[in-house]
Short mmCIF file of C-alpha atoms in Angstrom, two decimals:
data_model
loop_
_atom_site.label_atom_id
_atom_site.label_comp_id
_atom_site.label_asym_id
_atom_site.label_seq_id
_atom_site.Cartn_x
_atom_site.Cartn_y
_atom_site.Cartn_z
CA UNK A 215 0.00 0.00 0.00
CA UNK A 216 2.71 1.72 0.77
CA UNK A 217 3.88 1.81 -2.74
CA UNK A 218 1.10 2.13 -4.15
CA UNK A 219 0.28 5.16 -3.43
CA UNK A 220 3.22 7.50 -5.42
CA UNK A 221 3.01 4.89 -8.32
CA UNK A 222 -0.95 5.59 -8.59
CA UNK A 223 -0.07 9.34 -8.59
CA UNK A 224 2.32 9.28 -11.11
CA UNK A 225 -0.32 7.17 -13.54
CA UNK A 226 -2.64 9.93 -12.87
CA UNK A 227 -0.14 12.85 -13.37
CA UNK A 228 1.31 11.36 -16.06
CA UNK A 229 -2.67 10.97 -17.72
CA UNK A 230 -2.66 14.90 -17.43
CA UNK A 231 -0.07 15.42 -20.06
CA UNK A 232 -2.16 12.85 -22.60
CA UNK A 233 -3.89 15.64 -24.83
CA UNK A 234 -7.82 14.71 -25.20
CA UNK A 235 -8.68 14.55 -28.82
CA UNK A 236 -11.86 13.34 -31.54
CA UNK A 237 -11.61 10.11 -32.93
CA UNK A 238 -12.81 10.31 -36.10
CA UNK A 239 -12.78 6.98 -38.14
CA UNK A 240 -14.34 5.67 -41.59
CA UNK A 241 -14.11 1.99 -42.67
CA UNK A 242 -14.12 0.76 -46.01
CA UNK A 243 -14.61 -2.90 -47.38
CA UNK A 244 -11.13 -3.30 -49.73
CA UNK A 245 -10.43 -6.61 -52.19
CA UNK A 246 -7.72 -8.69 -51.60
CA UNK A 247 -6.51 -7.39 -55.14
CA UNK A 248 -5.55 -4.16 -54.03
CA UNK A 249 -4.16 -4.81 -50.30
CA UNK A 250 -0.41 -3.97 -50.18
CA UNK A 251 2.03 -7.47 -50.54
CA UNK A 252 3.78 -7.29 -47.54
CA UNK A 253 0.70 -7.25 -46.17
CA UNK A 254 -0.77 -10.04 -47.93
CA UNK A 255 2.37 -12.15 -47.52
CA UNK A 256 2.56 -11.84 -43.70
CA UNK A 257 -1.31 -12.66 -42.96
CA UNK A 258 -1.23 -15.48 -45.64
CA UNK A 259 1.99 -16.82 -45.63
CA UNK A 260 3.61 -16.66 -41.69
CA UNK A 261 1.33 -19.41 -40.36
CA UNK A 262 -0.66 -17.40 -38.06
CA UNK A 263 -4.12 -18.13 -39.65
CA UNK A 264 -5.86 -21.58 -38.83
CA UNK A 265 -6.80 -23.56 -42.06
CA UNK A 266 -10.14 -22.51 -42.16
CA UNK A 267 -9.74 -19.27 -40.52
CA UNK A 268 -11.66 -16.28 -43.31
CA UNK A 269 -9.97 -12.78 -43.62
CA UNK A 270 -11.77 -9.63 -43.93
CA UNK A 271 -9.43 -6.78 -45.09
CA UNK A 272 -10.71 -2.57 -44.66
CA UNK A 273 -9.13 0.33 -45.23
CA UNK A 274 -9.16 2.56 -42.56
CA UNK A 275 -9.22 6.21 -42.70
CA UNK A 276 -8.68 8.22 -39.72
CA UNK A 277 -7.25 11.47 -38.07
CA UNK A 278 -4.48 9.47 -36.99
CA UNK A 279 -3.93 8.42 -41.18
CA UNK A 280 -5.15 5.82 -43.51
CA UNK A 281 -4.02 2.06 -42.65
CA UNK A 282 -5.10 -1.20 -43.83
CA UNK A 283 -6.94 -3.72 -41.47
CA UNK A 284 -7.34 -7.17 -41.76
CA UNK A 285 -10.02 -9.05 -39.48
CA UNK A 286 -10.64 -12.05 -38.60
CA UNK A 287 -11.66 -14.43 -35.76
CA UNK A 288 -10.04 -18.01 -34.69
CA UNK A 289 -9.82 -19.87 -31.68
CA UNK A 290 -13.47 -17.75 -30.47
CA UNK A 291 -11.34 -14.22 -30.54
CA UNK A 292 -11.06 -11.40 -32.81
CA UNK A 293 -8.18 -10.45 -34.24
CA UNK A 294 -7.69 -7.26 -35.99
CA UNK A 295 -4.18 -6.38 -37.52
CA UNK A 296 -3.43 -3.49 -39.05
CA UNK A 297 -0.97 -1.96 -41.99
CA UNK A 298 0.59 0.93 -42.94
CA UNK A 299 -0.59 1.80 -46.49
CA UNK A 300 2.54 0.29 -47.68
CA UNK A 301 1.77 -3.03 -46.17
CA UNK A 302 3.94 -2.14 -43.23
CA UNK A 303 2.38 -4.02 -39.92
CA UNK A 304 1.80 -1.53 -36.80
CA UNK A 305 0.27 -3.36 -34.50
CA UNK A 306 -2.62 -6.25 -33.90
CA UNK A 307 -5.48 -6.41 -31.66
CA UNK A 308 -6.86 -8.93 -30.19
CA UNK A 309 -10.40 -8.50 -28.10
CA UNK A 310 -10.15 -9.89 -24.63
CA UNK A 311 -12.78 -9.53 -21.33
CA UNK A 312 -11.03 -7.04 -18.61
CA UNK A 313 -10.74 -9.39 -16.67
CA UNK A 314 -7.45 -11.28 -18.00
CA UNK A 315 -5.67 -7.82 -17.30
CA UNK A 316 -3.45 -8.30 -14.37
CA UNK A 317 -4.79 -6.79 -11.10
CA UNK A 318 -2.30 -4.33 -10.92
CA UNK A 319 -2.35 -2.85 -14.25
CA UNK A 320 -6.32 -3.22 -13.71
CA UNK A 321 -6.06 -0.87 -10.48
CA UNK A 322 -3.68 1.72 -12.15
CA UNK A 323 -6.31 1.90 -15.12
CA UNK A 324 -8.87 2.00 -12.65
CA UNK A 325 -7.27 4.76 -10.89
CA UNK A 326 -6.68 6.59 -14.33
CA UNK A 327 -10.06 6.51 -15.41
CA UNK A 328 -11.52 7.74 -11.75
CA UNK A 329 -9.31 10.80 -12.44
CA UNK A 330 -10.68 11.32 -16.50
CA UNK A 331 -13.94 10.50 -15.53
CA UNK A 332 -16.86 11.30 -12.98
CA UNK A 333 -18.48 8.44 -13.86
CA UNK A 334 -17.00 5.69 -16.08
CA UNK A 335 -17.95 1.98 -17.44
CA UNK A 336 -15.47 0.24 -19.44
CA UNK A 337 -17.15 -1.33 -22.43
CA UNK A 338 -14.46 -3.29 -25.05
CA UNK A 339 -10.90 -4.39 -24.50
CA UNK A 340 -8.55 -5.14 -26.26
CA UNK A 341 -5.24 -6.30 -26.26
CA UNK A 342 -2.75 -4.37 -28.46
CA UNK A 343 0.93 -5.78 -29.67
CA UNK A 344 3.44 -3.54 -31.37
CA UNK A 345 6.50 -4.85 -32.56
CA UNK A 346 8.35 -6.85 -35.52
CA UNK A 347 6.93 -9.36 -37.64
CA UNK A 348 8.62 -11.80 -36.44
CA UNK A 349 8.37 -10.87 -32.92
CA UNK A 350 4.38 -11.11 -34.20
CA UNK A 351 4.53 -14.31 -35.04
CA UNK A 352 6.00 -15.99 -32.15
CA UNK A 353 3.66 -14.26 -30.15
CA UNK A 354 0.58 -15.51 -31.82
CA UNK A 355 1.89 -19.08 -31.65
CA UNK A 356 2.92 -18.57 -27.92
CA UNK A 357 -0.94 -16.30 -27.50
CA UNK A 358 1.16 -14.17 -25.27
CA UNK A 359 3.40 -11.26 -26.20
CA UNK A 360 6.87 -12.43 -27.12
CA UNK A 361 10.34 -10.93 -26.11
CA UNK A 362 10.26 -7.39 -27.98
CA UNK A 363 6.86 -6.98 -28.10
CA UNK A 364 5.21 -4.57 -26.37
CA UNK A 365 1.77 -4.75 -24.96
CA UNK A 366 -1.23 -2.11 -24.37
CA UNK A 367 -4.68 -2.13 -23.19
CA UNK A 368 -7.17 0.29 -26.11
CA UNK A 369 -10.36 0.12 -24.21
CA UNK A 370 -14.03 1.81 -24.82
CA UNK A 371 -14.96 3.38 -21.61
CA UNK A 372 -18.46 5.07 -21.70
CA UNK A 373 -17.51 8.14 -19.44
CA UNK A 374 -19.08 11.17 -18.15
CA UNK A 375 -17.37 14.78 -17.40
CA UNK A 376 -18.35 18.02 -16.12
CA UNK A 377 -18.23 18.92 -20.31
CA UNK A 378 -19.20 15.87 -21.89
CA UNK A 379 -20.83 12.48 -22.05
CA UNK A 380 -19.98 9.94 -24.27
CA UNK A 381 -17.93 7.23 -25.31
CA UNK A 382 -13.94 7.70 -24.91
CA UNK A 383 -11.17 5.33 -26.14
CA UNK A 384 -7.74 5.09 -24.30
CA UNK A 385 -5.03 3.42 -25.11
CA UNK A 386 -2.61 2.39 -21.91
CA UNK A 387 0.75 0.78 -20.96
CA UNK A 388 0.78 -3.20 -20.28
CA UNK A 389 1.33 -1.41 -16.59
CA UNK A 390 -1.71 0.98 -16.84
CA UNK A 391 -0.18 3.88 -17.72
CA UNK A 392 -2.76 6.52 -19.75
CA UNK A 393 -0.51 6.98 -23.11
CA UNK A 394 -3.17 8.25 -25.45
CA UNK A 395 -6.83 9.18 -25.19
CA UNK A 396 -9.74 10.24 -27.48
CA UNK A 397 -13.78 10.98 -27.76
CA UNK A 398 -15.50 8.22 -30.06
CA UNK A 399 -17.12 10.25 -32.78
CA UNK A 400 -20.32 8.32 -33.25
CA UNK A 401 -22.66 8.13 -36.01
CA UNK A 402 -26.01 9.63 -35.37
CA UNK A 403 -29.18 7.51 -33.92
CA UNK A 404 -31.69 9.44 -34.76
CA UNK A 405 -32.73 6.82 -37.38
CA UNK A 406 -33.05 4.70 -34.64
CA UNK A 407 -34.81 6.85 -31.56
CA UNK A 408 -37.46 9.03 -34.39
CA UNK B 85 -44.40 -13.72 -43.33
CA UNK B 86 -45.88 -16.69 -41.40
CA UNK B 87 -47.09 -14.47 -38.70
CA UNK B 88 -48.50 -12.60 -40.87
CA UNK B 89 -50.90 -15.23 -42.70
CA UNK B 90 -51.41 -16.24 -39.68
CA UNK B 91 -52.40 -13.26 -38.32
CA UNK B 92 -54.87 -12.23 -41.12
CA UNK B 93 -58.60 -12.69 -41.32
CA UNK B 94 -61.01 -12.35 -44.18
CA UNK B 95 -63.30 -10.10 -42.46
CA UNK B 96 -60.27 -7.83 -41.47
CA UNK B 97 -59.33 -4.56 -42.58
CA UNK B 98 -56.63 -3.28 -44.64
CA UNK B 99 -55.22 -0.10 -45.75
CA UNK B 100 -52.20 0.20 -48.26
CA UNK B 101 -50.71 3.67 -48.96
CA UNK B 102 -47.09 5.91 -48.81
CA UNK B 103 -45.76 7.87 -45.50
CA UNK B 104 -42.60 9.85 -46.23
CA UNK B 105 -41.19 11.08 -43.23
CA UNK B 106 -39.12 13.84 -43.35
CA UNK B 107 -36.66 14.38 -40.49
CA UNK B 108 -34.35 17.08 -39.27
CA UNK B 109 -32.02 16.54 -36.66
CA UNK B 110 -30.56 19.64 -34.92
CA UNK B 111 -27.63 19.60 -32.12
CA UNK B 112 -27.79 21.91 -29.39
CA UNK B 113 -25.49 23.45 -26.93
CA UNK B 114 -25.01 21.51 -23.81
CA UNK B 115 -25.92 17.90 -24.17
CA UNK B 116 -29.71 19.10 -25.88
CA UNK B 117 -30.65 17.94 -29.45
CA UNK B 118 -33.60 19.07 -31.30
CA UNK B 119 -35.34 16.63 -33.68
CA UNK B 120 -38.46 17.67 -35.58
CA UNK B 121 -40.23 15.66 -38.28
CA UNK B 122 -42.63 16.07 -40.88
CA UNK B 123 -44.33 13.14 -41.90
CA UNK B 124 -48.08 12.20 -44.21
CA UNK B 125 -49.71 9.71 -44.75
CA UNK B 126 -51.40 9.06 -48.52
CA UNK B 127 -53.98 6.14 -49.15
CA UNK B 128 -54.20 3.90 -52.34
CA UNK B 129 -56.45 1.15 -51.49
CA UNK B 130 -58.66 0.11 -48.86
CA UNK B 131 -61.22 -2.73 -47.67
CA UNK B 132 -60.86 -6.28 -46.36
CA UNK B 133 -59.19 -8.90 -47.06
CA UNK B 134 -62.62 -10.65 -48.44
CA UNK B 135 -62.93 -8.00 -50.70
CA UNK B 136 -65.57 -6.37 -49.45
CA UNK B 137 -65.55 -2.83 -48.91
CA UNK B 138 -63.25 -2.01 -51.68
CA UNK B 139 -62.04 1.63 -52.35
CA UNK B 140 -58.61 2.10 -54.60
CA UNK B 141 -59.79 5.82 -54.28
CA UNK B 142 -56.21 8.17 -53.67
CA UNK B 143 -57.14 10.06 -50.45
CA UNK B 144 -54.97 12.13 -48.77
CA UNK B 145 -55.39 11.32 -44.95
CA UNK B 146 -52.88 13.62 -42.93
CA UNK B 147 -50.04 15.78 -42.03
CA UNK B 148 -48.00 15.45 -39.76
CA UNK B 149 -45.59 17.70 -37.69
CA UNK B 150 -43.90 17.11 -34.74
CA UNK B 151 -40.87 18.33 -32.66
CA UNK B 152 -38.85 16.51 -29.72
CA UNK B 153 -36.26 18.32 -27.18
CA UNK B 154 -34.29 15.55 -26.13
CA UNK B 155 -31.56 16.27 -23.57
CA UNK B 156 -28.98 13.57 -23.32
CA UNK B 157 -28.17 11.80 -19.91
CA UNK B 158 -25.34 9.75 -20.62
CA UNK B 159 -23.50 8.49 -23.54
CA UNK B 160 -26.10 6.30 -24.87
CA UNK B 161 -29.42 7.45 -23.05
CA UNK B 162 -31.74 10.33 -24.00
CA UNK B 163 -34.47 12.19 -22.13
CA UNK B 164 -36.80 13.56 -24.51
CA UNK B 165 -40.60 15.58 -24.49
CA UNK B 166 -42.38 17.07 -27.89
CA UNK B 167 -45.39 17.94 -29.21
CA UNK B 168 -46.86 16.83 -32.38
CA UNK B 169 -49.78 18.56 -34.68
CA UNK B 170 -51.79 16.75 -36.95
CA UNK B 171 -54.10 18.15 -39.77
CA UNK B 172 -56.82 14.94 -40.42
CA UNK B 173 -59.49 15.27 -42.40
CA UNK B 174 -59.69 18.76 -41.12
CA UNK B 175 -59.60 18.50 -38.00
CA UNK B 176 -56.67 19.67 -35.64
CA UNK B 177 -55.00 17.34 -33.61
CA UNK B 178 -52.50 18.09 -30.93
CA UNK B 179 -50.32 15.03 -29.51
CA UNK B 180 -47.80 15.72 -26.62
CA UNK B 181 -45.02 12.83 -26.12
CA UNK B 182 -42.30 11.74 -23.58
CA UNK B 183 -39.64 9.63 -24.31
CA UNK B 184 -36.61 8.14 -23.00
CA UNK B 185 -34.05 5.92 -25.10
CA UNK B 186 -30.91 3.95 -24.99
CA UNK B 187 -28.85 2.83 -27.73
CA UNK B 188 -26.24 -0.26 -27.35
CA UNK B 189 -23.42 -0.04 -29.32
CA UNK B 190 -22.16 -3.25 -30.14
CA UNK B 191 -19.37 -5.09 -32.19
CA UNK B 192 -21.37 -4.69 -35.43
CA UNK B 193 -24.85 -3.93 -34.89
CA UNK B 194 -26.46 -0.81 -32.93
CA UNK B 195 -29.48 -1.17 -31.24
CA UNK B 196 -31.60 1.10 -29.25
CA UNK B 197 -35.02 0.54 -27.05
CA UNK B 198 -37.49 3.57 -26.97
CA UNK B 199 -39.80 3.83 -24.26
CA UNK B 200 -42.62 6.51 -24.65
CA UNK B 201 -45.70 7.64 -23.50
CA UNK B 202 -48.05 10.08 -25.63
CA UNK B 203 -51.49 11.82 -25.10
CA UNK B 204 -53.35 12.63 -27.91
CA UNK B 205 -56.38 15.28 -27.92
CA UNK B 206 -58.86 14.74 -31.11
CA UNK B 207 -62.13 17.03 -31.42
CA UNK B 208 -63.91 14.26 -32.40
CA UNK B 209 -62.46 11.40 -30.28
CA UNK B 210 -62.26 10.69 -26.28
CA UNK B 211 -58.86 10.96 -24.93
CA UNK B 212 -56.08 8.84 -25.92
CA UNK B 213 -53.25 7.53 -23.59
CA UNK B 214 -50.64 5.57 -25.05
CA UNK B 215 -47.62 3.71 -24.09
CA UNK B 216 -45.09 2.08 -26.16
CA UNK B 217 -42.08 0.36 -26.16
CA UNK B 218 -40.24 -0.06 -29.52
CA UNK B 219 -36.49 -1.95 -29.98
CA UNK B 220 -34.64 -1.38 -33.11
CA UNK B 221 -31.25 -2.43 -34.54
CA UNK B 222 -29.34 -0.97 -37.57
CA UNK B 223 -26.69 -3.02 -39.14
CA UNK B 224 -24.33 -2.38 -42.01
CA UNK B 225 -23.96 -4.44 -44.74
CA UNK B 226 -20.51 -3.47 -45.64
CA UNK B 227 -18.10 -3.84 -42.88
CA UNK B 228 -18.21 -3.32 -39.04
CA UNK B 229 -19.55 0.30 -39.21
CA UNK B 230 -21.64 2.09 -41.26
CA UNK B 231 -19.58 4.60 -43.35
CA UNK B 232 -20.78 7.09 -45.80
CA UNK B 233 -21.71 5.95 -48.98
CA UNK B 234 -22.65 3.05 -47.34
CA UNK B 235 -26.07 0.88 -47.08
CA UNK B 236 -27.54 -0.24 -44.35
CA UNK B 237 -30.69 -2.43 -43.00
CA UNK B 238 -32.46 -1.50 -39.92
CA UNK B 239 -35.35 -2.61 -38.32
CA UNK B 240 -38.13 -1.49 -35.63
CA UNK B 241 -40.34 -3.60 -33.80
CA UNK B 242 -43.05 -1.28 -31.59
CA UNK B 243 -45.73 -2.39 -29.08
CA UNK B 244 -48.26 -0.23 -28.28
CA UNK B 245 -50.79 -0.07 -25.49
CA UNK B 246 -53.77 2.34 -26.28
CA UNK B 247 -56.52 3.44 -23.93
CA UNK B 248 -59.30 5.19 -25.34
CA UNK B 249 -63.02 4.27 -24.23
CA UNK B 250 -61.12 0.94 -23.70
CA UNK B 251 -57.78 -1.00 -24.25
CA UNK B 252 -56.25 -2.11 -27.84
CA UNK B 253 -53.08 -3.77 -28.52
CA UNK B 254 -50.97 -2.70 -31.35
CA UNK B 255 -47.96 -3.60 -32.96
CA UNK B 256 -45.81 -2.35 -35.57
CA UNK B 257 -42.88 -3.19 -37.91
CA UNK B 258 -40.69 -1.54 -40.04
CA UNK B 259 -37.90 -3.29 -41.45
CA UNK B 260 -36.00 -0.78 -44.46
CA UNK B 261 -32.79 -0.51 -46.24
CA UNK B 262 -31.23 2.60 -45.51
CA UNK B 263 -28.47 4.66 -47.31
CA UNK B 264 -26.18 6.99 -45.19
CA UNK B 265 -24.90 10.30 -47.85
CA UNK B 266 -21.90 11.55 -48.26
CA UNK B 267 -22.65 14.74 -46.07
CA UNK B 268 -24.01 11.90 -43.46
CA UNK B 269 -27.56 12.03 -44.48
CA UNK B 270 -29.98 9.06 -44.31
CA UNK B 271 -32.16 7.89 -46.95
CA UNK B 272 -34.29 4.53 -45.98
CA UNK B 273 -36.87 2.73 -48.29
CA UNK B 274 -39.28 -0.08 -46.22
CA UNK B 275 -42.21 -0.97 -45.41
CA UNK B 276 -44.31 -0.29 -42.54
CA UNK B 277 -46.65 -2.81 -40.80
CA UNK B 278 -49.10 -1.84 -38.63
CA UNK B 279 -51.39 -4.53 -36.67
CA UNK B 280 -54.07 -3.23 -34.16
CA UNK B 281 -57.73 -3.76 -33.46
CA UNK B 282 -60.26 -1.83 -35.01
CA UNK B 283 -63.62 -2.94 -32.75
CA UNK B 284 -65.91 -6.02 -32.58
CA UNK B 285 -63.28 -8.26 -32.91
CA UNK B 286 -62.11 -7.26 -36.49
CA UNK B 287 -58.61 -6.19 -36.86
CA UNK B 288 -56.75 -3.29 -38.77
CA UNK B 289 -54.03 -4.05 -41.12
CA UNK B 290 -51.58 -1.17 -42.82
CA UNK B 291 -48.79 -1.63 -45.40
CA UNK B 292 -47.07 1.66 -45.76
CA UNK B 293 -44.32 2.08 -48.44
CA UNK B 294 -42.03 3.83 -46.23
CA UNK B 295 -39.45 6.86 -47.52
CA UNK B 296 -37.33 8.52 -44.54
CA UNK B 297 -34.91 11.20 -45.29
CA UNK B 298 -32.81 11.97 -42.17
CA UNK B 299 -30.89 14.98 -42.25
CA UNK B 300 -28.77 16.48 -39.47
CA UNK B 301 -27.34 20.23 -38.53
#
């Protein structure tokens, strides 16, 4: 407890220095055709697909740039890996239930989010690795992160502020720490409500 | 379909026609949205299903417009009151409405639940006090979220409790194929179903070709 204590500060100090932003994000439905061939060559060709495993592939355009995504789900989990337009690989995500987040990374998220957020339910996990192909690969064969790999948490919080009331995503540290966070830009319901 | 067939009688009554509904959706400063629609209703054919009563007579029947102030509460529930005015027949009918809704956003279908209450004051009927409860889902049919230049299905299912004199059940559906612009406009073709009882044990059936335009400030 001891311990605790500074470290929790710090994670929320350090949360004060991630500038809020929009997310702003359009999806498009791409061929296989036209996907970039590092891309194809590393989803197709490195062994990380099952044999009967089907890929979805979307281009993805967003404030933070355009990437290409391919999606898929094996094993009962969703896996979404994305690309540079060049067919470069940035990261892949994998969706997971909060609970298989340690308890102490949980608690330093938990102490994040009490400090963003009046009110706050988190919604969608999911796991995020960054690191080299091949670094990739031997994670999804381990289903853990590998050596060089680093891990993060992106999870969909529905939050409430003084300002605002909506539905945030944050991206944090495999030890909780805030790096990034943004306001979901949502399409309207009215078709839905009127 | 099969509840449908099921559902209809040869001695009940049927109306086919258009509603185009007309919708502006307006954002507000702090957390308030302002949604007003304007929405008729035209008649092509009416009688019963044993072909009795027929009239394929065009009529006109009403007008429609109404405005909601809907405040919202959280990131996926609204608080909402309007007013409506109807023109029918020529008569003047005012409708007041409250509403609250919630909208789940999941993985790749939205759906939202409506629950509303409405009073509606008719010169030439008693007093009518409604509730409903209507669930509705929107899906895209190109990827996980609906873009623009996208199309889209949705669907609303609505039960409604009426009390006027007495108590009659009705239910709705309106399942539609919707197209989201460009500029983030909605256009959505369907039809709407409408089930209710229209006395001495005859029921009321109405097929409306449905044409929303959503648009949004």
């Amino acid at each position: 407890m001891i311990y605790r204590l500074p470290v929790s500060f710090l994670f929320v100090l350090s949360s004060l220095f991630c500038m809020g932003q929009e997310k702003f994000e359009r999806e498009f439905k791409i061929k296989n055709d036209t996907i970039a061939e590092n891309a194809c060559v590393f989803i197709y060709q490195s062994e990380i697909l099952e044999e009967k495993t089907r890929v979805d592939w979307y281009k993805e355009v967003s404030n933070r740039g355009t990437s290409l995504e391919a999606k898929f789900k094996q094993s009962g989990k969703h896996y979404s890996v994305e690309f540079s337009e060049a067919g470069v690989l940035e990261d892949v995500e994998i969706e997971i239930d909060s609970d298989q987040i340690s308890e102490k990374t949980m608690e330093n998220m938990e102490h994040v989010l009490s400090s963003e957020f009046e009110k706050w339910k988190i919604k969608r996990v999911q796991r995020q690795w960054v690191g080299s192909e091949l670094n990739i690969i031997n994670s999804f064969e381990s289903d853990a992160a590998a050596e060089g790999v680093e891990e993060n948490f992106e999870v969909i919080v529905k939050g409430r502020t003084k300002e605002d009331k909506n539905y945030f995503e944050l991206l944090f540290s495999s030890e909780g720490k805030l790096l990034r966070k943004s306001k979901i830009i949502e399409n309207s319901s009215d078709i839905l409500i009127y | 379909m099969f509840f449908l067939a099921s559902a209809v009688r040869a001695q009940d009554a049927y109306r086919f026609g258009l509603l185009p509904v007309f919708n502006v959706n307006v954002k507000l400063k702090n957390n308030y949205s302002l949604n007003t629609k304007l929405e008729n209703r035209h008649i092509f054919r009416s009688g019963t299903f044993n072909g009795e009563l027929l009239n394929s007579q065009y009529r006109f029947e009403r007008q429609d417009l109404a405005a909601i102030l809907a405040k919202k509460l959280s990131a996926n529930t609204r608080l909402g009151g309007g007013y409506l005015f109807r023109v029918e027949s020529e008569r003047i009918i005012h409708r007041l409405t409250q509403q609250i809704s919630f909208t789940q956003p999941l993985n790749r279908v939205r759906i939202a639940h409506r629950i509303c209450t409405d009073q509606t004051w008719d010169p030439d009927e008693p007093f009518e006090l409604r509730f409903r409860y209507r669930i509705g889902f929107e899906i895209p049919l190109i990827g996980t979220q609906l873009d623009p230049n996208e199309i889209y299905f949705k669907s609303n299912f609505e039960y409604l409790a009426r009390f006027q004199d007495g108590f009659i059940n009705e239910v709705r559906a309106l399942p539609a194929l919707g197209y989201l612009t460009i500029n983030e406009n909605s256009f959505e073709v369907g039809l709407d179903y409408r089930l209710g009882s229209i006395g001495e044990g005859q029921m009321g059936h109405g097929f409306w070709m449905y044409l929303g335009y959503y648009i949004r400030l």
